[in-house]
Coordinates of C-alpha atoms in Angstrom, one line a residue:
M1 CA -16.8 -101.7 -26.4
S2 CA -13.1 -102.0 -26.4
S3 CA -11.1 -104.7 -24.6
T4 CA -7.3 -105.1 -23.8
S5 CA -5.6 -108.3 -24.4
A6 CA -3.3 -110.0 -21.8
P7 CA 0.0 -109.2 -23.6
D8 CA -1.1 -105.5 -24.0
Q9 CA -2.0 -105.4 -20.3
E10 CA 1.5 -106.8 -19.3
K11 CA 3.1 -104.2 -21.6
N12 CA 1.1 -101.4 -19.9
D13 CA 2.1 -102.7 -16.5
D14 CA 5.8 -102.5 -17.5
V15 CA 5.4 -98.8 -18.3
R16 CA 6.5 -96.8 -15.2
R17 CA 6.3 -93.2 -14.4
P18 CA 9.6 -91.2 -14.5
G19 CA 11.6 -91.8 -11.3
E20 CA 9.4 -94.7 -10.2
L21 CA 11.5 -97.5 -8.6
N22 CA 10.6 -101.1 -7.8
A23 CA 11.5 -102.6 -4.4
R24 CA 14.9 -103.9 -5.5
E25 CA 15.9 -100.6 -7.1
L26 CA 14.7 -98.6 -4.1
A27 CA 16.7 -100.8 -1.7
R28 CA 19.8 -100.3 -3.9
W29 CA 19.3 -96.6 -4.0
G30 CA 18.8 -96.4 -0.2
W31 CA 22.0 -98.4 0.3
R32 CA 24.0 -96.1 -2.0
Q33 CA 22.7 -93.1 -0.1
L34 CA 23.5 -94.6 3.3
T35 CA 27.0 -95.7 2.3
S36 CA 28.0 -92.4 0.7
M37 CA 30.7 -90.3 2.2
R38 CA 28.3 -87.4 2.5
T39 CA 25.9 -89.5 4.7
A40 CA 28.8 -90.7 6.8
L41 CA 29.9 -87.1 7.5
I42 CA 26.3 -86.1 8.4
L43 CA 25.9 -89.0 10.8
L44 CA 29.3 -88.2 12.4
L45 CA 28.1 -84.6 12.9
L46 CA 24.8 -85.9 14.4
L47 CA 26.7 -88.2 16.7
A48 CA 28.8 -85.3 18.0
L49 CA 25.7 -83.2 18.5
A50 CA 23.9 -86.0 20.2
A51 CA 26.8 -86.3 22.7
V52 CA 26.6 -82.7 23.7
P53 CA 23.7 -83.2 26.2
G54 CA 25.8 -85.9 27.9
S55 CA 28.5 -83.4 28.7
L56 CA 26.2 -80.6 29.8
I57 CA 23.6 -82.5 31.8
P58 CA 24.7 -84.7 34.7
Q59 CA 24.4 -88.4 33.8
D60 CA 23.1 -91.1 36.1
G61 CA 25.8 -93.4 35.0
V62 CA 28.6 -90.9 35.8
D63 CA 27.4 -89.2 39.0
S64 CA 24.0 -90.0 40.2
L65 CA 24.2 -87.5 43.1
K66 CA 24.8 -84.5 40.8
A67 CA 22.0 -85.8 38.5
D68 CA 19.6 -85.9 41.5
Q69 CA 20.6 -82.5 42.6
W70 CA 20.0 -81.2 39.0
R71 CA 16.5 -82.8 39.1
E72 CA 15.7 -81.1 42.3
A73 CA 16.9 -77.7 41.0
H74 CA 15.0 -77.9 37.7
T75 CA 11.6 -79.4 38.4
T76 CA 10.1 -78.0 35.2
L77 CA 12.6 -79.4 32.8
T78 CA 13.2 -82.7 34.6
P79 CA 10.0 -84.5 33.2
I80 CA 10.9 -83.5 29.7
Y81 CA 14.5 -84.5 30.0
E82 CA 13.4 -87.9 31.5
K83 CA 11.2 -88.6 28.5
L84 CA 14.1 -87.7 26.1
G85 CA 16.5 -89.8 28.1
L86 CA 18.9 -86.9 28.6
F87 CA 20.1 -88.2 32.0
N88 CA 21.3 -91.4 30.2
V89 CA 22.1 -90.1 26.8
Y90 CA 24.5 -92.8 25.7
S91 CA 21.9 -95.6 26.5
T92 CA 19.0 -94.0 24.6
P93 CA 17.5 -95.7 21.5
W94 CA 18.0 -92.5 19.4
F95 CA 21.7 -92.3 20.3
A96 CA 22.1 -96.0 19.5
A97 CA 20.4 -95.6 16.1
I98 CA 22.8 -92.8 15.1
Y99 CA 25.7 -95.0 16.3
L100 CA 24.6 -98.1 14.3
L101 CA 23.8 -96.1 11.2
L102 CA 27.2 -94.5 11.3
M103 CA 28.8 -97.9 11.7
V104 CA 27.0 -99.4 8.7
S105 CA 27.6 -96.3 6.6
L106 CA 31.4 -96.4 7.3
V107 CA 31.7 -100.1 6.6
G108 CA 29.6 -99.9 3.4
C109 CA 31.7 -96.9 2.3
I110 CA 35.1 -98.2 3.1
I111 CA 34.9 -101.8 1.8
P112 CA 34.3 -100.7 -1.9
R113 CA 37.0 -98.0 -1.6
C114 CA 39.5 -100.6 -0.3
L115 CA 38.8 -102.9 -3.2
V116 CA 39.2 -100.0 -5.6
Y117 CA 42.4 -98.9 -3.9
A118 CA 43.8 -102.5 -4.0
K119 CA 43.1 -102.7 -7.7
A120 CA 44.7 -99.2 -8.3
M121 CA 47.9 -100.4 -6.4
R122 CA 48.3 -103.3 -8.8
A123 CA 47.6 -101.2 -11.9
Q124 CA 50.3 -99.4 -13.9
P125 CA 50.4 -95.6 -14.2
P126 CA 48.2 -94.4 -17.1
A127 CA 49.7 -94.1 -20.6
T128 CA 51.2 -90.8 -21.7
P129 CA 48.6 -88.4 -23.2
A130 CA 48.9 -87.6 -26.9
K131 CA 49.2 -83.8 -26.3
L132 CA 51.3 -83.1 -23.3
T133 CA 51.6 -79.4 -24.0
R134 CA 47.9 -79.0 -23.5
L135 CA 48.1 -79.8 -19.8
P136 CA 48.2 -76.7 -17.5
D137 CA 51.8 -77.3 -16.4
S138 CA 54.1 -78.4 -19.2
A139 CA 57.3 -77.6 -20.9
S140 CA 59.3 -78.6 -24.0
Y141 CA 62.8 -78.1 -25.4
V142 CA 65.0 -79.5 -28.1
T143 CA 68.3 -81.3 -27.4
D144 CA 70.9 -83.2 -29.4
Q145 CA 70.6 -86.2 -27.1
E146 CA 69.2 -89.4 -28.3
P147 CA 65.6 -90.1 -27.1
E148 CA 66.8 -93.2 -25.3
E149 CA 69.3 -91.2 -23.3
V150 CA 66.7 -88.6 -22.3
L151 CA 64.2 -91.3 -21.2
A152 CA 66.9 -93.1 -19.2
A153 CA 67.8 -89.8 -17.5
A154 CA 64.1 -89.2 -16.8
R155 CA 63.7 -92.6 -15.2
K156 CA 66.7 -91.9 -13.0
A157 CA 65.3 -88.5 -12.0
L158 CA 61.9 -89.9 -11.2
R159 CA 63.1 -92.2 -8.5
G160 CA 60.4 -92.6 -5.8
Y161 CA 57.8 -92.6 -8.5
R162 CA 56.1 -95.7 -9.8
I163 CA 57.0 -95.9 -13.5
R164 CA 54.9 -97.5 -16.2
K165 CA 56.6 -100.5 -17.7
A166 CA 57.6 -100.3 -21.4
D167 CA 55.3 -101.7 -24.0
P168 CA 56.1 -105.3 -24.9
D169 CA 57.2 -104.4 -28.4
G170 CA 59.6 -101.8 -27.0
S171 CA 58.2 -99.0 -29.1
G172 CA 57.5 -96.6 -26.2
D173 CA 58.8 -93.1 -26.6
S174 CA 57.8 -91.8 -23.2
V175 CA 58.0 -92.3 -19.4
S176 CA 54.8 -92.3 -17.4
A177 CA 55.3 -92.0 -13.6
E178 CA 53.0 -91.6 -10.6
K179 CA 53.4 -91.2 -6.9
G180 CA 51.3 -90.3 -3.8
Y181 CA 49.4 -93.6 -3.6
L182 CA 49.6 -93.4 0.2
R183 CA 47.4 -90.3 0.2
E184 CA 44.3 -92.6 -0.4
A185 CA 45.7 -95.0 2.1
G186 CA 45.7 -92.1 4.6
N187 CA 42.0 -91.5 3.8
L188 CA 41.2 -95.2 4.3
I189 CA 43.2 -95.4 7.5
F190 CA 41.4 -92.4 8.9
H191 CA 37.9 -93.8 8.2
M192 CA 38.8 -97.3 9.3
S193 CA 40.1 -95.8 12.6
L194 CA 36.6 -94.4 13.1
I195 CA 35.3 -97.9 12.9
I196 CA 37.9 -99.0 15.4
V197 CA 36.9 -96.3 17.8
L198 CA 33.2 -97.0 17.5
V199 CA 33.7 -100.7 18.1
A200 CA 36.0 -100.0 21.1
F201 CA 33.3 -97.7 22.6
A202 CA 30.6 -100.2 21.9
T203 CA 32.7 -103.0 23.6
G204 CA 33.1 -100.8 26.6
S205 CA 29.4 -100.0 26.7
L206 CA 28.3 -103.6 26.4
F207 CA 30.9 -105.3 28.7
G208 CA 32.0 -102.4 31.0
Y209 CA 30.5 -100.8 34.1
K210 CA 30.7 -97.7 36.1
G211 CA 29.8 -97.1 39.7
G212 CA 30.2 -94.6 42.4
V213 CA 30.6 -94.9 46.2
I214 CA 31.2 -92.5 49.1
V215 CA 34.0 -93.8 51.4
L216 CA 34.6 -92.3 54.8
V217 CA 38.2 -91.3 55.4
G218 CA 39.7 -93.5 58.2
E219 CA 36.8 -96.0 58.0
E220 CA 37.9 -99.4 59.3
Y221 CA 36.1 -101.5 56.7
G222 CA 36.7 -99.3 53.6
F223 CA 35.3 -100.6 50.3
A224 CA 35.2 -104.1 48.7
N225 CA 34.5 -104.4 45.0
E226 CA 31.1 -106.0 45.3
L227 CA 27.7 -104.9 43.9
S228 CA 26.3 -104.4 47.3
Q229 CA 29.0 -101.9 48.2
Y230 CA 28.1 -99.4 45.5
D231 CA 25.9 -96.3 46.0
D232 CA 25.1 -96.3 42.3
F233 CA 26.0 -98.7 39.6
K234 CA 25.5 -98.9 35.9
S235 CA 26.7 -101.6 33.6
G236 CA 26.5 -102.8 30.0
S237 CA 23.9 -105.3 28.8
L238 CA 26.5 -108.1 28.6
F239 CA 28.1 -107.4 32.0
A240 CA 28.1 -110.2 34.6
P241 CA 28.9 -109.8 38.3
E242 CA 31.7 -112.2 37.9
D243 CA 33.5 -109.6 35.7
L244 CA 34.2 -107.5 38.8
D245 CA 37.9 -107.5 39.7
D246 CA 38.7 -108.8 43.2
F247 CA 40.1 -105.9 45.3
S248 CA 39.4 -103.7 48.3
F249 CA 40.8 -100.5 49.6
K250 CA 40.7 -98.1 52.6
I251 CA 41.3 -94.4 52.7
D252 CA 43.6 -93.7 55.6
D253 CA 43.9 -89.9 55.1
F254 CA 42.8 -87.1 52.8
H255 CA 44.5 -83.8 52.3
A256 CA 43.3 -80.8 50.3
E257 CA 45.3 -77.7 49.3
W258 CA 43.2 -74.6 49.9
L259 CA 43.4 -71.2 48.3
T260 CA 43.7 -68.4 50.9
S261 CA 43.6 -65.4 48.6
G262 CA 42.3 -64.2 45.3
A263 CA 38.9 -64.8 43.6
G264 CA 39.0 -68.5 44.5
A265 CA 39.8 -68.0 48.2
G266 CA 38.2 -70.7 50.3
T267 CA 38.2 -73.3 47.6
A268 CA 40.4 -76.3 47.1
R269 CA 42.9 -76.7 44.2
G270 CA 44.6 -80.0 45.0
F271 CA 43.5 -83.3 46.5
N272 CA 45.4 -86.3 47.7
A273 CA 43.7 -89.4 49.2
K274 CA 46.1 -92.0 50.7
L275 CA 44.9 -95.5 50.0
R276 CA 45.8 -98.9 51.2
Y277 CA 44.5 -101.6 48.7
T278 CA 44.6 -105.3 48.2
A279 CA 44.1 -107.0 44.9
G280 CA 43.1 -110.6 45.1
T281 CA 45.5 -112.5 47.3
S282 CA 48.4 -110.1 46.8
D283 CA 50.0 -108.2 49.6
E284 CA 48.6 -104.8 50.7
K285 CA 49.9 -101.8 48.8
R286 CA 49.7 -98.0 49.1
Y287 CA 48.7 -95.4 46.5
D288 CA 48.2 -91.6 46.5
L289 CA 44.9 -91.2 44.7
R290 CA 44.7 -87.7 43.0
V291 CA 42.4 -86.1 40.4
N292 CA 43.3 -87.4 36.9
H293 CA 45.7 -89.9 38.5
P294 CA 43.5 -93.0 38.9
L295 CA 44.5 -96.3 40.5
T296 CA 44.4 -99.1 38.0
I297 CA 43.8 -102.6 39.4
G298 CA 43.6 -105.3 36.7
G299 CA 41.3 -103.7 34.2
T300 CA 39.5 -101.5 36.7
D301 CA 40.2 -97.8 37.3
V302 CA 39.5 -96.0 40.6
F303 CA 39.0 -92.2 40.2
L304 CA 38.8 -89.5 42.9
L305 CA 35.8 -87.4 42.1
A306 CA 34.8 -85.3 45.1
H307 CA 35.2 -84.8 48.8
G308 CA 33.2 -83.4 51.7
Y309 CA 32.4 -83.6 55.4
A310 CA 30.4 -86.1 57.5
P311 CA 29.5 -84.6 60.9
V312 CA 29.3 -87.3 63.6
I313 CA 25.8 -86.8 65.1
T314 CA 24.2 -88.6 68.0
V315 CA 20.4 -88.4 68.6
R316 CA 19.0 -89.7 71.9
D317 CA 15.2 -90.1 72.4
G318 CA 13.0 -89.1 75.3
E319 CA 13.9 -92.3 77.1
G320 CA 17.7 -91.6 76.9
N321 CA 18.3 -94.3 74.3
V322 CA 20.6 -93.7 71.3
A323 CA 18.2 -93.5 68.4
Y324 CA 20.9 -92.5 65.8
S325 CA 24.7 -92.2 66.0
G326 CA 27.5 -92.0 63.5
P327 CA 29.0 -89.9 60.7
T328 CA 26.4 -88.5 58.4
I329 CA 27.2 -87.6 54.8
F330 CA 26.5 -84.0 54.0
L331 CA 26.5 -83.1 50.3
P332 CA 28.3 -79.9 49.2
Q333 CA 26.0 -77.1 47.8
S334 CA 28.8 -74.7 46.8
R335 CA 32.5 -74.7 46.0
N336 CA 33.3 -73.7 49.6
L337 CA 31.7 -76.9 50.8
L338 CA 28.6 -75.4 52.5
S339 CA 26.8 -78.8 52.7
F340 CA 23.3 -80.2 53.2
G341 CA 22.4 -83.3 55.0
V342 CA 19.6 -85.3 56.6
V343 CA 19.3 -87.3 59.9
K344 CA 16.5 -89.8 60.4
A345 CA 15.7 -91.5 63.7
P346 CA 12.5 -93.5 63.0
Y347 CA 12.9 -95.7 66.1
A348 CA 13.0 -92.9 68.6
S349 CA 10.5 -92.9 71.4
P350 CA 7.9 -91.5 72.0
E351 CA 8.0 -90.0 68.5
E352 CA 10.0 -90.4 65.3
L353 CA 12.7 -87.7 65.0
G354 CA 14.1 -86.2 61.8
F355 CA 16.6 -83.3 61.1
Q356 CA 17.7 -81.6 57.9
G357 CA 20.0 -78.6 57.6
L358 CA 23.4 -77.2 56.7
F359 CA 27.0 -77.8 57.8
Y360 CA 29.3 -74.8 57.8
P361 CA 33.0 -75.9 57.8
F362 CA 34.1 -72.4 58.6
E363 CA 31.2 -70.3 59.7
G364 CA 31.1 -66.5 59.9
T365 CA 28.4 -63.9 60.3
V366 CA 27.4 -61.2 57.7
D367 CA 24.6 -58.8 58.7
G368 CA 23.6 -61.2 61.5
E369 CA 23.2 -64.2 59.1
P370 CA 25.5 -67.2 59.1
V371 CA 27.7 -67.7 56.0
N372 CA 30.4 -70.2 55.1
L373 CA 33.7 -68.5 54.5
M374 CA 35.8 -71.4 53.2
G375 CA 35.9 -75.1 52.9
D376 CA 38.9 -75.7 55.1
I377 CA 37.6 -76.8 58.5
G378 CA 40.9 -76.1 60.2
D379 CA 40.8 -77.1 63.8
G380 CA 37.0 -77.2 63.8
S381 CA 36.6 -74.2 66.1
H382 CA 34.6 -72.4 63.4
A383 CA 32.5 -75.4 62.3
M384 CA 28.8 -75.1 62.8
L385 CA 25.9 -77.5 62.3
S386 CA 22.5 -75.9 61.8
L387 CA 19.6 -78.4 61.9
Q388 CA 15.9 -77.9 61.5
G389 CA 14.1 -80.5 63.6
F390 CA 10.9 -82.5 62.9
R391 CA 8.8 -84.8 65.1
G392 CA 6.1 -87.3 64.2
D393 CA 5.5 -89.4 61.2
L394 CA 8.5 -89.3 58.7
N395 CA 6.3 -91.1 56.2
L396 CA 8.9 -93.9 55.8
D397 CA 6.1 -96.4 55.0
A398 CA 5.3 -94.7 51.8
G399 CA 8.1 -96.4 49.9
P400 CA 11.9 -96.1 49.4
Q401 CA 13.4 -92.7 50.2
S402 CA 16.7 -91.2 49.5
V403 CA 19.0 -90.9 52.5
Y404 CA 19.6 -87.3 51.4
S405 CA 16.0 -86.2 51.6
L406 CA 13.4 -86.0 54.4
D407 CA 9.7 -86.3 53.9
T408 CA 8.1 -83.7 56.3
S409 CA 4.6 -83.8 54.9
K410 CA 3.2 -85.6 58.0
A411 CA 5.7 -84.3 60.6
N412 CA 5.7 -81.3 62.8
M413 CA 8.5 -78.8 63.0
M414 CA 10.3 -78.3 66.4
S415 CA 12.8 -75.7 67.4
P416 CA 14.6 -74.5 70.5
D417 CA 12.0 -71.8 71.1
E418 CA 8.8 -70.5 69.5
S419 CA 10.6 -68.5 66.9
G420 CA 11.0 -71.6 64.7
K421 CA 14.8 -71.2 64.4
A422 CA 17.1 -74.1 63.8
F423 CA 19.3 -75.9 66.3
N424 CA 22.8 -74.4 65.9
L425 CA 25.5 -76.6 67.3
R426 CA 29.3 -76.0 67.5
L427 CA 31.6 -79.0 67.6
G428 CA 31.1 -80.7 71.0
D429 CA 27.7 -79.2 71.7
T430 CA 24.6 -81.0 72.8
V431 CA 21.1 -79.4 72.7
E432 CA 18.0 -80.6 74.4
L433 CA 14.9 -81.1 72.3
P434 CA 11.6 -79.6 73.4
D435 CA 8.9 -81.5 75.3
G436 CA 11.4 -84.0 76.6
L437 CA 11.9 -85.7 73.2
G438 CA 15.6 -86.2 73.8
S439 CA 18.8 -84.5 72.6
V440 CA 21.1 -84.1 69.6
S441 CA 24.9 -83.8 69.8
F442 CA 27.5 -82.7 67.4
D443 CA 30.4 -84.9 68.4
D444 CA 33.0 -84.9 65.6
V445 CA 33.7 -84.3 61.9
Q446 CA 35.0 -86.9 59.4
Q447 CA 35.9 -86.4 55.8
W448 CA 34.5 -88.5 52.9
N449 CA 35.7 -89.0 49.3
R450 CA 33.5 -89.9 46.4
V451 CA 35.2 -92.5 44.3
Q452 CA 34.2 -93.7 40.8
I453 CA 35.1 -97.2 39.9
S454 CA 34.9 -98.2 36.2
K455 CA 36.0 -100.8 33.8
S456 CA 36.0 -100.0 30.1
P457 CA 37.1 -102.9 27.9
G458 CA 38.4 -101.8 24.6
K459 CA 39.9 -98.5 25.7
E460 CA 43.3 -99.6 24.4
W461 CA 41.7 -100.1 21.0
A462 CA 40.1 -96.7 21.2
L463 CA 43.5 -95.2 21.8
L464 CA 44.9 -97.1 18.8
G465 CA 42.0 -95.9 16.7
V466 CA 42.6 -92.3 17.7
S467 CA 46.3 -92.6 16.9
L468 CA 45.6 -94.1 13.5
A469 CA 43.1 -91.4 12.8
L470 CA 45.7 -88.8 13.4
L471 CA 48.2 -90.7 11.3
G472 CA 45.8 -91.1 8.4
L473 CA 44.7 -87.4 8.6
L474 CA 48.3 -86.3 8.4
G475 CA 48.9 -88.6 5.4
S476 CA 45.8 -87.4 3.6
L477 CA 46.8 -83.7 4.2
F478 CA 50.5 -83.7 3.4
I479 CA 51.0 -86.5 0.8
R480 CA 50.6 -85.1 -2.7
S481 CA 49.2 -87.4 -5.4
R482 CA 50.7 -86.4 -8.9
R483 CA 51.6 -87.8 -12.3
V484 CA 54.5 -86.9 -14.5
W485 CA 55.1 -87.6 -18.1
V486 CA 58.3 -87.3 -20.2
R487 CA 58.2 -87.9 -24.0
A488 CA 61.3 -87.8 -26.2
R489 CA 61.2 -88.2 -30.0
R490 CA 63.3 -87.3 -33.0
V491 CA 62.4 -84.2 -35.0
D492 CA 64.2 -82.1 -37.5
G493 CA 67.2 -80.6 -35.7
G494 CA 67.4 -82.9 -32.7
T495 CA 65.2 -84.6 -30.1
L496 CA 62.0 -82.9 -28.9
V497 CA 61.5 -83.4 -25.1
E498 CA 58.0 -82.7 -23.7
I499 CA 57.4 -82.7 -20.0
A500 CA 54.1 -82.4 -18.1
A501 CA 52.8 -82.9 -14.6
L502 CA 49.3 -83.2 -13.1
D503 CA 48.4 -82.8 -9.4
R504 CA 45.5 -85.1 -8.6
S505 CA 44.8 -83.8 -5.2
G506 CA 44.5 -80.2 -6.1
G507 CA 46.5 -77.2 -4.9
G508 CA 49.9 -78.7 -5.7
D509 CA 52.6 -76.7 -7.4
T510 CA 53.2 -78.9 -10.4
A511 CA 54.9 -76.1 -12.3
A512 CA 57.8 -76.3 -9.9
V513 CA 58.0 -80.1 -10.6
V514 CA 58.2 -79.5 -14.3
T515 CA 60.8 -76.8 -13.9
D516 CA 63.0 -79.0 -11.7
L517 CA 62.7 -81.9 -14.0
V518 CA 63.7 -79.8 -17.0
E519 CA 66.7 -78.5 -15.1
T520 CA 67.6 -82.0 -14.0
L521 CA 67.5 -83.4 -17.5
R522 CA 69.5 -80.6 -19.1
G523 CA 71.9 -80.7 -16.2
A524 CA 72.5 -84.4 -16.8
R525 CA 73.6 -83.6 -20.3
T526 CA 75.9 -80.9 -19.2
Q527 CA 77.5 -83.2 -16.6
E528 CA 77.9 -85.9 -19.2
E529 CA 79.7 -83.4 -21.5
K530 CA 82.0 -82.5 -18.6
D531 CA 82.8 -86.1 -17.9
V532 CA 83.7 -86.6 -21.5

């Protein structure tokens, strides 16, 4: 029976299989992999790919109305997209994970490179190789000049290069020069600018906010920058209501330029909302709000996103009381502003009343069916409101409902006759509801503007980062890093001059550098002879 002593056991424990790493070595290996430039580039590519859904799929934080419309139009994909967080891409854990890993990778990659670069900036150019003629781009010639004269002329010709200092004993027989140090600085600036951009966007995501609101044109009260005024609002985790800038505005008028011919006939190409706004306690000011021309108040930007129509509808119940009255937001369903809207009159008597249907700004007839010809309402003579009516329980007790949807699961449809057709109203019309339930009137049309209000701290830093990235990229592309050596020593018959150049960045024409330097040094001798 054999036994193993304690020292032998410890020795066997120290023997590891090839490639086996302990915890410390594994952590060091993982850190090296994470902070490698290859990993940083892969993470940057993943971040770009992860942002693609955010530009293709409507985002709740950008335009909740479009996001809701997309959900209604894609009922099969919506549950999948909800689980993946594709309606809030930039707030998902997987996007944040890529973001943070990229940040750590860039920082871990750049700091060591900066230390190496700082050391290289203090170091002298390398000593002259022993065999210059073995380098790919080199030349040599014999002259009757003294070696000291050749080396002095070489130092003069290599102005702009960093030249290696002479050996302390003064025995040097060559000149070693190097330039292009800013090429690596360009690379570092480019990568540091990415960190600046990432930090700037992170600052905006944490402290900023973005909200949307529909404001009626000509509305007396307008909009005040308070949380209760927003239709939808999304903010960063470190945002506080006190961060809202104090301002309010009203939209006095809105004008759209309409295309009247060509493939886009009936659609708008230019928008101008005339605002009156007040910031804090300052005097009231005016501003023409246009697409891509936001109004900036303090650190908050006000953008014009969309426009549409709000028919003024009055619903009277069977007792003659006004059960509903006012402008009703109808949401565009097409580029020519054919719009969908809902009217709810839950307090009508004897039964609750509800309507949903389409608004035609400029209605026409094709094959007996109504169509919308263009978005310009003109004088309103061609505007038509087509409403499908419902009576009975609107199921409002079931929970919160969108103002843009009507639950008809417990209600009964009603129409002007037994055909089930909708109530079609021209501007100024009033139609009676069946069974003495009341009436509905189409009184007027107002316009509305959808406005986005956002605050993005750090956007100036993001602009700085992008500018630095462009500057660093240009430097890394166009600055050539090269070394040049000139050796001069006495031989039989004169002074042997050897010249060589090496391009460290690849692709540089160092042969031309050598040729120019040979011509310069020989030309200096010729000029000296002429002066004598």
